[in-house]
Amino acid sequence: MKTVNNLQDLRAELAAVRAQGKTVAFVPTMGNLHEGHLKLVKTALQHADFVVASIFVNPTQFGENEDLSGYPRTLEADKKHLIADGCGLLYLPNNDIMYPAPDLTRVSVDKITTLHCGSSRPGHFVGVATIVLKLFNQVQPDVAVFGLKDYQQFTVIRSMVDDLFLPISIIGVDTGRADDGLAHSSRNNYLTADEREVAPVLYKTLQDTMKEIQSGGASFAELTRRAKQRLHDAGLTPDYFNISRQSDLEPATDKDTQLVILAAAYLGKARLIDNIAFTVDR
Ligand code: PAF
């Protein structure tokens, strides 16, 4: 795996790949790679001949109270993982490359970004859409791969790609999980041993709520209330627990059939997010 840290070298490497008639898949990351990311690289290789990954801790998607400087930087370990998984090129741009002065442009996707994580992390998705569009323009991939653990991020990026006619196929990869159901996430590193024992309750609550909906149980409002109470009783502080439509992430009605439940909850120093997408037979 080659590593490049400027745009000129990135373009030269990718031109050589394309000259061999190869297609390119892109896996953007902020590093601190875990099993979930490696699933992204493996999936990327199923959709294209060559995989380029990026590591850039994007400042514009961090809020004022979020710890940008404390975000884990684990470059050497990340490189080993990427090599083992078949990544061909690693792009490591810096802030000056990604946000050259005077840095006046931001990308904003409406509506979906005001819901769920968007309401507790104002500006977060502007930062995400801006950096992803910049990276797309630099890499110009045929395919880009994102984890469905960040279901809202995936939906925002897909909307941006559709709205702006970007010629890139966006592939979503199912969330990788530990045996007890906890979604792989860099944030799990913040959990103490006791908190790690408790954390799987988030996914269990999502699964149980899904089953209740599929069997036509209580109203969505009542199921949401019960789910939040269960998380609270287990020691988590729910941020949101929303039963939504997959298409636009707006609140679901009992007529919708393609649903996703999105949840976020604080546990100690960690803010865990997870979701479950499913179909209801009406
Ligand atoms: O999901 C992430 O790691 C980041 O939000 C992304 C897509 C790499 C943009 O910085």
mmCIF file of C-alpha atoms and ligand atoms in Angstrom:
data_model
loop_
_atom_site.group_PDB
_atom_site.id
_atom_site.type_symbol
_atom_site.label_atom_id
_atom_site.label_comp_id
_atom_site.label_asym_id
_atom_site.label_seq_id
_atom_site.Cartn_x
_atom_site.Cartn_y
_atom_site.Cartn_z
ATOM 1 C CA MET A 1 0.000 0.000 0.000
ATOM 2 C CA LYS A 2 1.374 3.399 -0.995
ATOM 3 C CA THR A 3 0.756 6.467 1.137
ATOM 4 C CA VAL A 4 0.358 9.951 -0.332
ATOM 5 C CA ASN A 5 -0.169 13.185 1.530
ATOM 6 C CA ASN A 6 -0.819 15.724 -1.188
ATOM 7 C CA LEU A 7 -3.252 16.148 -4.054
ATOM 8 C CA GLN A 8 -0.661 16.011 -6.818
ATOM 9 C CA ASP A 9 0.641 12.599 -5.704
ATOM 10 C CA LEU A 10 -2.898 11.325 -5.138
ATOM 11 C CA ARG A 11 -3.871 12.243 -8.698
ATOM 12 C CA ALA A 12 -0.682 10.749 -10.168
ATOM 13 C CA GLU A 13 -1.213 7.431 -8.349
ATOM 14 C CA LEU A 14 -4.868 7.243 -9.352
ATOM 15 C CA ALA A 15 -4.096 8.154 -12.974
ATOM 16 C CA ALA A 16 -1.707 5.178 -13.085
ATOM 17 C CA VAL A 17 -4.411 2.901 -11.659
ATOM 18 C CA ARG A 18 -6.976 4.122 -14.181
ATOM 19 C CA ALA A 19 -4.483 3.762 -17.045
ATOM 20 C CA GLN A 20 -4.564 0.019 -16.293
ATOM 21 C CA GLY A 21 -8.339 0.094 -16.855
ATOM 22 C CA LYS A 22 -9.077 -0.395 -13.145
ATOM 23 C CA THR A 23 -12.090 0.981 -11.312
ATOM 24 C CA VAL A 24 -11.603 2.798 -8.006
ATOM 25 C CA ALA A 25 -13.505 2.469 -4.736
ATOM 26 C CA PHE A 26 -13.050 5.021 -1.975
ATOM 27 C CA VAL A 27 -13.289 4.513 1.792
ATOM 28 C CA PRO A 28 -13.114 7.855 3.644
ATOM 29 C CA THR A 29 -12.298 7.581 7.353
ATOM 30 C CA MET A 30 -11.067 9.602 10.297
ATOM 31 C CA GLY A 31 -8.674 6.817 11.317
ATOM 32 C CA ASN A 32 -8.642 4.897 14.590
ATOM 33 C CA LEU A 33 -9.775 1.982 12.475
ATOM 34 C CA HIS A 34 -11.662 -0.946 13.959
ATOM 35 C CA GLU A 35 -13.258 -4.099 12.550
ATOM 36 C CA GLY A 36 -16.195 -2.081 11.207
ATOM 37 C CA HIS A 37 -13.883 -0.035 8.966
ATOM 38 C CA LEU A 38 -12.119 -3.125 7.694
ATOM 39 C CA LYS A 39 -15.451 -4.500 6.571
ATOM 40 C CA LEU A 40 -15.720 -1.308 4.497
ATOM 41 C CA VAL A 41 -12.424 -2.026 2.734
ATOM 42 C CA LYS A 42 -13.416 -5.650 2.062
ATOM 43 C CA THR A 43 -16.772 -4.534 0.645
ATOM 44 C CA ALA A 44 -15.050 -1.856 -1.466
ATOM 45 C CA LEU A 45 -12.909 -4.575 -3.054
ATOM 46 C CA GLN A 46 -16.068 -6.432 -4.076
ATOM 47 C CA HIS A 47 -17.224 -3.363 -6.022
ATOM 48 C CA ALA A 48 -14.035 -2.116 -7.679
ATOM 49 C CA ASP A 49 -10.556 -3.255 -8.686
ATOM 50 C CA PHE A 50 -8.633 -0.853 -6.481
ATOM 51 C CA VAL A 51 -9.317 0.689 -3.065
ATOM 52 C CA VAL A 52 -8.145 4.069 -1.854
ATOM 53 C CA ALA A 53 -8.782 4.988 1.778
ATOM 54 C CA SER A 54 -8.316 8.386 3.391
ATOM 55 C CA ILE A 55 -7.613 9.320 6.976
ATOM 56 C CA PHE A 56 -8.437 12.907 7.887
ATOM 57 C CA VAL A 57 -9.800 14.042 11.241
ATOM 58 C CA ASN A 58 -12.179 16.657 9.919
ATOM 59 C CA PRO A 59 -12.386 19.685 12.236
ATOM 60 C CA THR A 60 -15.576 21.124 10.737
ATOM 61 C CA GLN A 61 -17.713 18.176 11.844
ATOM 62 C CA PHE A 62 -16.770 18.599 15.514
ATOM 63 C CA GLY A 63 -18.886 20.887 17.684
ATOM 64 C CA GLU A 64 -17.435 23.403 20.122
ATOM 65 C CA ASN A 65 -17.895 21.042 23.060
ATOM 66 C CA GLU A 66 -16.597 17.997 21.203
ATOM 67 C CA ASP A 67 -13.047 16.917 21.718
ATOM 68 C CA LEU A 68 -11.304 17.311 18.350
ATOM 69 C CA SER A 69 -7.821 17.356 19.887
ATOM 70 C CA GLY A 70 -8.592 14.225 21.934
ATOM 71 C CA TYR A 71 -9.764 12.251 18.888
ATOM 72 C CA PRO A 72 -7.569 9.114 18.838
ATOM 73 C CA ARG A 73 -4.784 9.172 16.227
ATOM 74 C CA THR A 74 -3.477 5.637 15.594
ATOM 75 C CA LEU A 75 -1.815 5.917 12.192
ATOM 76 C CA GLU A 76 0.675 3.045 12.393
ATOM 77 C CA ALA A 77 -1.949 0.547 13.559
ATOM 78 C CA ASP A 78 -4.402 1.894 10.943
ATOM 79 C CA LYS A 79 -1.874 1.338 8.160
ATOM 80 C CA LYS A 80 -1.309 -2.281 9.218
ATOM 81 C CA HIS A 81 -5.054 -2.936 9.170
ATOM 82 C CA LEU A 82 -5.478 -1.339 5.744
ATOM 83 C CA ILE A 83 -2.580 -3.311 4.244
ATOM 84 C CA ALA A 84 -3.959 -6.584 5.646
ATOM 85 C CA ASP A 85 -7.350 -5.842 4.114
ATOM 86 C CA GLY A 86 -6.086 -5.110 0.626
ATOM 87 C CA CYS A 87 -6.220 -1.319 0.494
ATOM 88 C CA GLY A 88 -4.037 -0.102 -2.404
ATOM 89 C CA LEU A 89 -3.524 3.563 -1.538
ATOM 90 C CA LEU A 90 -3.820 5.664 1.614
ATOM 91 C CA TYR A 91 -4.448 9.397 1.287
ATOM 92 C CA LEU A 92 -3.421 11.478 4.305
ATOM 93 C CA PRO A 93 -4.235 15.117 3.568
ATOM 94 C CA ASN A 94 -3.770 17.863 6.144
ATOM 95 C CA ASN A 95 -5.914 20.841 7.059
ATOM 96 C CA ASP A 96 -4.212 23.198 4.591
ATOM 97 C CA ILE A 97 -5.001 20.834 1.740
ATOM 98 C CA MET A 98 -8.603 20.248 2.724
ATOM 99 C CA TYR A 99 -9.461 23.808 3.823
ATOM 100 C CA PRO A 100 -7.234 26.187 1.841
ATOM 101 C CA ALA A 101 -7.675 29.841 2.821
ATOM 102 C CA PRO A 102 -9.926 31.764 2.544
ATOM 103 C CA ASP A 103 -12.143 28.668 2.990
ATOM 104 C CA LEU A 104 -15.522 30.233 2.181
ATOM 105 C CA THR A 105 -17.529 27.253 0.948
ATOM 106 C CA ARG A 106 -19.729 24.860 2.900
ATOM 107 C CA VAL A 107 -22.122 22.165 1.691
ATOM 108 C CA SER A 108 -25.497 21.991 3.346
ATOM 109 C CA VAL A 109 -28.084 19.253 2.842
ATOM 110 C CA ASP A 110 -31.476 20.442 4.110
ATOM 111 C CA LYS A 111 -34.113 18.794 6.270
ATOM 112 C CA ILE A 112 -32.585 15.363 6.994
ATOM 113 C CA THR A 113 -29.675 17.108 8.713
ATOM 114 C CA THR A 114 -31.928 18.851 11.238
ATOM 115 C CA LEU A 115 -33.215 15.554 12.669
ATOM 116 C CA HIS A 116 -31.729 12.959 15.035
ATOM 117 C CA CYS A 117 -27.974 13.635 15.486
ATOM 118 C CA GLY A 118 -28.450 16.909 13.597
ATOM 119 C CA SER A 119 -30.503 18.414 16.408
ATOM 120 C CA SER A 120 -27.992 17.544 19.136
ATOM 121 C CA ARG A 121 -24.908 18.248 16.975
ATOM 122 C CA PRO A 122 -25.707 21.472 15.058
ATOM 123 C CA GLY A 123 -23.382 21.991 12.093
ATOM 124 C CA HIS A 124 -22.085 18.420 12.222
ATOM 125 C CA PHE A 125 -23.566 17.351 8.891
ATOM 126 C CA VAL A 126 -22.466 20.530 7.115
ATOM 127 C CA GLY A 127 -18.939 19.529 8.133
ATOM 128 C CA VAL A 128 -19.490 15.962 6.934
ATOM 129 C CA ALA A 129 -21.072 16.910 3.582
ATOM 130 C CA THR A 130 -18.377 19.535 2.951
ATOM 131 C CA ILE A 131 -15.435 17.216 3.587
ATOM 132 C CA VAL A 132 -16.983 14.284 1.730
ATOM 133 C CA LEU A 133 -17.665 16.401 -1.358
ATOM 134 C CA LYS A 134 -14.097 17.775 -1.266
ATOM 135 C CA LEU A 135 -12.697 14.237 -0.940
ATOM 136 C CA PHE A 136 -14.956 12.973 -3.737
ATOM 137 C CA ASN A 137 -13.700 15.751 -6.015
ATOM 138 C CA GLN A 138 -10.097 14.933 -5.169
ATOM 139 C CA VAL A 139 -10.346 11.150 -5.493
ATOM 140 C CA GLN A 140 -13.081 10.985 -8.188
ATOM 141 C CA PRO A 141 -13.964 7.377 -7.319
ATOM 142 C CA ASP A 142 -16.406 5.131 -9.170
ATOM 143 C CA VAL A 143 -17.751 3.809 -5.876
ATOM 144 C CA ALA A 144 -17.653 5.067 -2.284
ATOM 145 C CA VAL A 145 -18.372 2.929 0.751
ATOM 146 C CA PHE A 146 -19.891 4.032 4.071
ATOM 147 C CA GLY A 147 -20.967 2.160 7.182
ATOM 148 C CA LEU A 148 -24.684 1.966 7.897
ATOM 149 C CA LYS A 149 -24.004 2.412 11.599
ATOM 150 C CA ASP A 150 -24.034 6.104 10.735
ATOM 151 C CA TYR A 151 -27.357 5.673 8.980
ATOM 152 C CA GLN A 152 -28.132 9.380 8.970
ATOM 153 C CA GLN A 153 -24.693 10.239 7.577
ATOM 154 C CA PHE A 154 -25.224 7.622 4.851
ATOM 155 C CA THR A 155 -28.618 9.149 3.967
ATOM 156 C CA VAL A 156 -27.181 12.687 3.902
ATOM 157 C CA ILE A 157 -24.337 11.643 1.575
ATOM 158 C CA ARG A 158 -26.667 9.718 -0.719
ATOM 159 C CA SER A 159 -28.935 12.780 -0.960
ATOM 160 C CA MET A 160 -25.983 15.040 -1.744
ATOM 161 C CA VAL A 161 -24.768 12.663 -4.450
ATOM 162 C CA ASP A 162 -28.256 12.442 -6.003
ATOM 163 C CA ASP A 163 -28.960 16.182 -5.780
ATOM 164 C CA LEU A 164 -25.616 17.171 -7.286
ATOM 165 C CA PHE A 165 -25.560 14.401 -9.936
ATOM 166 C CA LEU A 166 -22.215 13.066 -8.750
ATOM 167 C CA PRO A 167 -21.226 10.031 -10.848
ATOM 168 C CA ILE A 168 -20.414 7.880 -7.818
ATOM 169 C CA SER A 169 -22.219 4.758 -6.581
ATOM 170 C CA ILE A 170 -22.723 4.934 -2.841
ATOM 171 C CA ILE A 171 -22.596 1.563 -1.084
ATOM 172 C CA GLY A 172 -23.820 1.059 2.489
ATOM 173 C CA VAL A 173 -22.215 -1.676 4.587
ATOM 174 C CA ASP A 174 -24.072 -3.402 7.418
ATOM 175 C CA THR A 175 -22.871 -2.568 10.897
ATOM 176 C CA GLY A 176 -20.199 -4.882 12.300
ATOM 177 C CA ARG A 177 -21.029 -6.048 15.816
ATOM 178 C CA ALA A 178 -19.445 -7.827 18.769
ATOM 179 C CA ASP A 179 -21.018 -11.179 19.729
ATOM 180 C CA ASP A 180 -23.263 -9.419 22.257
ATOM 181 C CA GLY A 181 -24.587 -7.034 19.592
ATOM 182 C CA LEU A 182 -22.644 -3.865 20.433
ATOM 183 C CA ALA A 183 -21.832 -2.018 17.206
ATOM 184 C CA HIS A 184 -18.115 -1.609 16.476
ATOM 185 C CA SER A 185 -17.192 2.026 17.050
ATOM 186 C CA SER A 186 -14.151 4.099 18.011
ATOM 187 C CA ARG A 187 -16.311 5.453 20.820
ATOM 188 C CA ASN A 188 -16.410 2.038 22.534
ATOM 189 C CA ASN A 189 -12.836 2.769 23.636
ATOM 190 C CA TYR A 190 -14.252 5.356 26.052
ATOM 191 C CA LEU A 191 -16.295 2.694 27.917
ATOM 192 C CA THR A 192 -15.117 1.300 31.244
ATOM 193 C CA ALA A 193 -15.340 -2.490 31.728
ATOM 194 C CA ASP A 194 -18.638 -2.089 33.610
ATOM 195 C CA GLU A 195 -20.082 0.221 30.965
ATOM 196 C CA ARG A 196 -19.021 -2.198 28.221
ATOM 197 C CA GLU A 197 -21.158 -4.879 29.934
ATOM 198 C CA VAL A 198 -24.191 -2.606 29.854
ATOM 199 C CA ALA A 199 -23.739 -1.078 26.391
ATOM 200 C CA PRO A 200 -25.387 -3.908 24.343
ATOM 201 C CA VAL A 201 -28.750 -2.874 25.828
ATOM 202 C CA LEU A 202 -28.900 -0.201 23.117
ATOM 203 C CA TYR A 203 -29.038 -2.723 20.268
ATOM 204 C CA LYS A 204 -31.255 -5.111 22.276
ATOM 205 C CA THR A 205 -33.746 -2.297 22.780
ATOM 206 C CA LEU A 206 -33.700 -1.520 19.054
ATOM 207 C CA GLN A 207 -34.272 -5.200 18.220
ATOM 208 C CA ASP A 208 -37.108 -5.608 20.715
ATOM 209 C CA THR A 209 -38.827 -2.435 19.540
ATOM 210 C CA MET A 210 -38.569 -3.637 15.941
ATOM 211 C CA LYS A 211 -40.188 -6.951 16.917
ATOM 212 C CA GLU A 212 -43.024 -5.130 18.698
ATOM 213 C CA ILE A 213 -43.660 -3.004 15.604
ATOM 214 C CA GLN A 214 -43.589 -6.038 13.334
ATOM 215 C CA SER A 215 -46.095 -7.857 15.522
ATOM 216 C CA GLY A 216 -48.392 -4.787 15.574
ATOM 217 C CA GLY A 217 -48.041 -3.945 19.269
ATOM 218 C CA ALA A 218 -48.334 -0.571 21.001
ATOM 219 C CA SER A 219 -48.246 2.860 19.327
ATOM 220 C CA PHE A 220 -44.897 4.300 18.180
ATOM 221 C CA ALA A 221 -45.138 6.948 20.910
ATOM 222 C CA GLU A 222 -45.610 4.314 23.600
ATOM 223 C CA LEU A 223 -42.829 2.090 22.212
ATOM 224 C CA THR A 224 -40.491 5.084 22.170
ATOM 225 C CA ARG A 225 -41.361 5.948 25.765
ATOM 226 C CA ARG A 226 -40.731 2.353 26.898
ATOM 227 C CA ALA A 227 -37.450 2.114 25.004
ATOM 228 C CA LYS A 228 -36.105 5.325 26.548
ATOM 229 C CA GLN A 229 -37.164 4.132 29.996
ATOM 230 C CA ARG A 230 -35.361 0.814 29.475
ATOM 231 C CA LEU A 231 -32.163 2.599 28.436
ATOM 232 C CA HIS A 232 -32.468 4.936 31.390
ATOM 233 C CA ASP A 233 -33.014 2.028 33.805
ATOM 234 C CA ALA A 234 -29.884 0.340 32.439
ATOM 235 C CA GLY A 235 -27.806 3.448 33.226
ATOM 236 C CA LEU A 236 -27.743 5.145 29.813
ATOM 237 C CA THR A 237 -28.941 8.675 29.159
ATOM 238 C CA PRO A 238 -30.967 8.567 25.954
ATOM 239 C CA ASP A 239 -30.388 11.440 23.537
ATOM 240 C CA TYR A 240 -33.008 10.302 21.041
ATOM 241 C CA PHE A 241 -34.860 7.131 20.092
ATOM 242 C CA ASN A 242 -36.782 7.794 16.864
ATOM 243 C CA ILE A 243 -38.955 5.492 14.771
ATOM 244 C CA SER A 244 -38.531 6.881 11.261
ATOM 245 C CA ARG A 245 -39.076 6.272 7.569
ATOM 246 C CA GLN A 246 -36.017 4.996 5.734
ATOM 247 C CA SER A 247 -36.573 7.292 2.744
ATOM 248 C CA ASP A 248 -36.247 10.709 4.416
ATOM 249 C CA LEU A 249 -35.760 9.874 8.130
ATOM 250 C CA GLU A 250 -38.948 11.784 9.025
ATOM 251 C CA PRO A 251 -41.142 10.290 11.794
ATOM 252 C CA ALA A 252 -42.825 7.078 10.611
ATOM 253 C CA THR A 253 -46.580 6.624 10.585
ATOM 254 C CA ASP A 254 -48.371 3.305 10.965
ATOM 255 C CA LYS A 255 -48.833 3.283 7.167
ATOM 256 C CA ASP A 256 -45.094 3.236 6.383
ATOM 257 C CA THR A 257 -43.487 -0.117 5.660
ATOM 258 C CA GLN A 258 -39.755 0.670 5.286
ATOM 259 C CA LEU A 259 -38.682 1.795 8.731
ATOM 260 C CA VAL A 260 -35.498 2.565 10.603
ATOM 261 C CA ILE A 261 -35.183 3.174 14.319
ATOM 262 C CA LEU A 262 -32.332 5.554 15.104
ATOM 263 C CA ALA A 263 -30.986 5.904 18.623
ATOM 264 C CA ALA A 264 -28.251 7.737 20.489
ATOM 265 C CA ALA A 265 -27.469 7.519 24.187
ATOM 266 C CA TYR A 266 -24.726 8.624 26.544
ATOM 267 C CA LEU A 267 -22.944 6.036 28.654
ATOM 268 C CA GLY A 268 -20.134 7.438 30.781
ATOM 269 C CA LYS A 269 -17.862 9.404 28.452
ATOM 270 C CA ALA A 270 -19.213 7.698 25.321
ATOM 271 C CA ARG A 271 -22.077 8.800 23.101
ATOM 272 C CA LEU A 272 -23.258 5.578 21.481
ATOM 273 C CA ILE A 273 -25.317 5.587 18.304
ATOM 274 C CA ASP A 274 -27.003 2.685 16.587
ATOM 275 C CA ASN A 275 -29.980 1.876 14.384
ATOM 276 C CA ILE A 276 -32.012 -0.948 12.948
ATOM 277 C CA ALA A 277 -33.632 -0.858 9.497
ATOM 278 C CA PHE A 278 -36.484 -3.227 8.677
ATOM 279 C CA THR A 279 -39.675 -3.852 6.729
ATOM 280 C CA VAL A 280 -43.176 -4.133 8.173
ATOM 281 C CA ASP A 281 -45.835 -6.235 6.423
ATOM 282 C CA ARG A 282 -49.071 -4.250 6.500
HETATM 283 O O1 PAF B 1 -17.704 8.527 9.139
HETATM 284 C C1 PAF B 1 -16.628 9.152 9.248
HETATM 285 O O2 PAF B 1 -15.600 8.614 9.667
HETATM 286 C C2 PAF B 1 -16.582 10.612 8.839
HETATM 287 O O3 PAF B 1 -17.763 11.267 9.143
HETATM 288 C C3 PAF B 1 -16.219 10.813 7.357
HETATM 289 C C4 PAF B 1 -17.265 10.226 6.424
HETATM 290 C C5 PAF B 1 -14.873 10.159 7.056
HETATM 291 C C6 PAF B 1 -16.108 12.302 7.041
HETATM 292 O O4 PAF B 1 -15.123 12.916 7.815
#
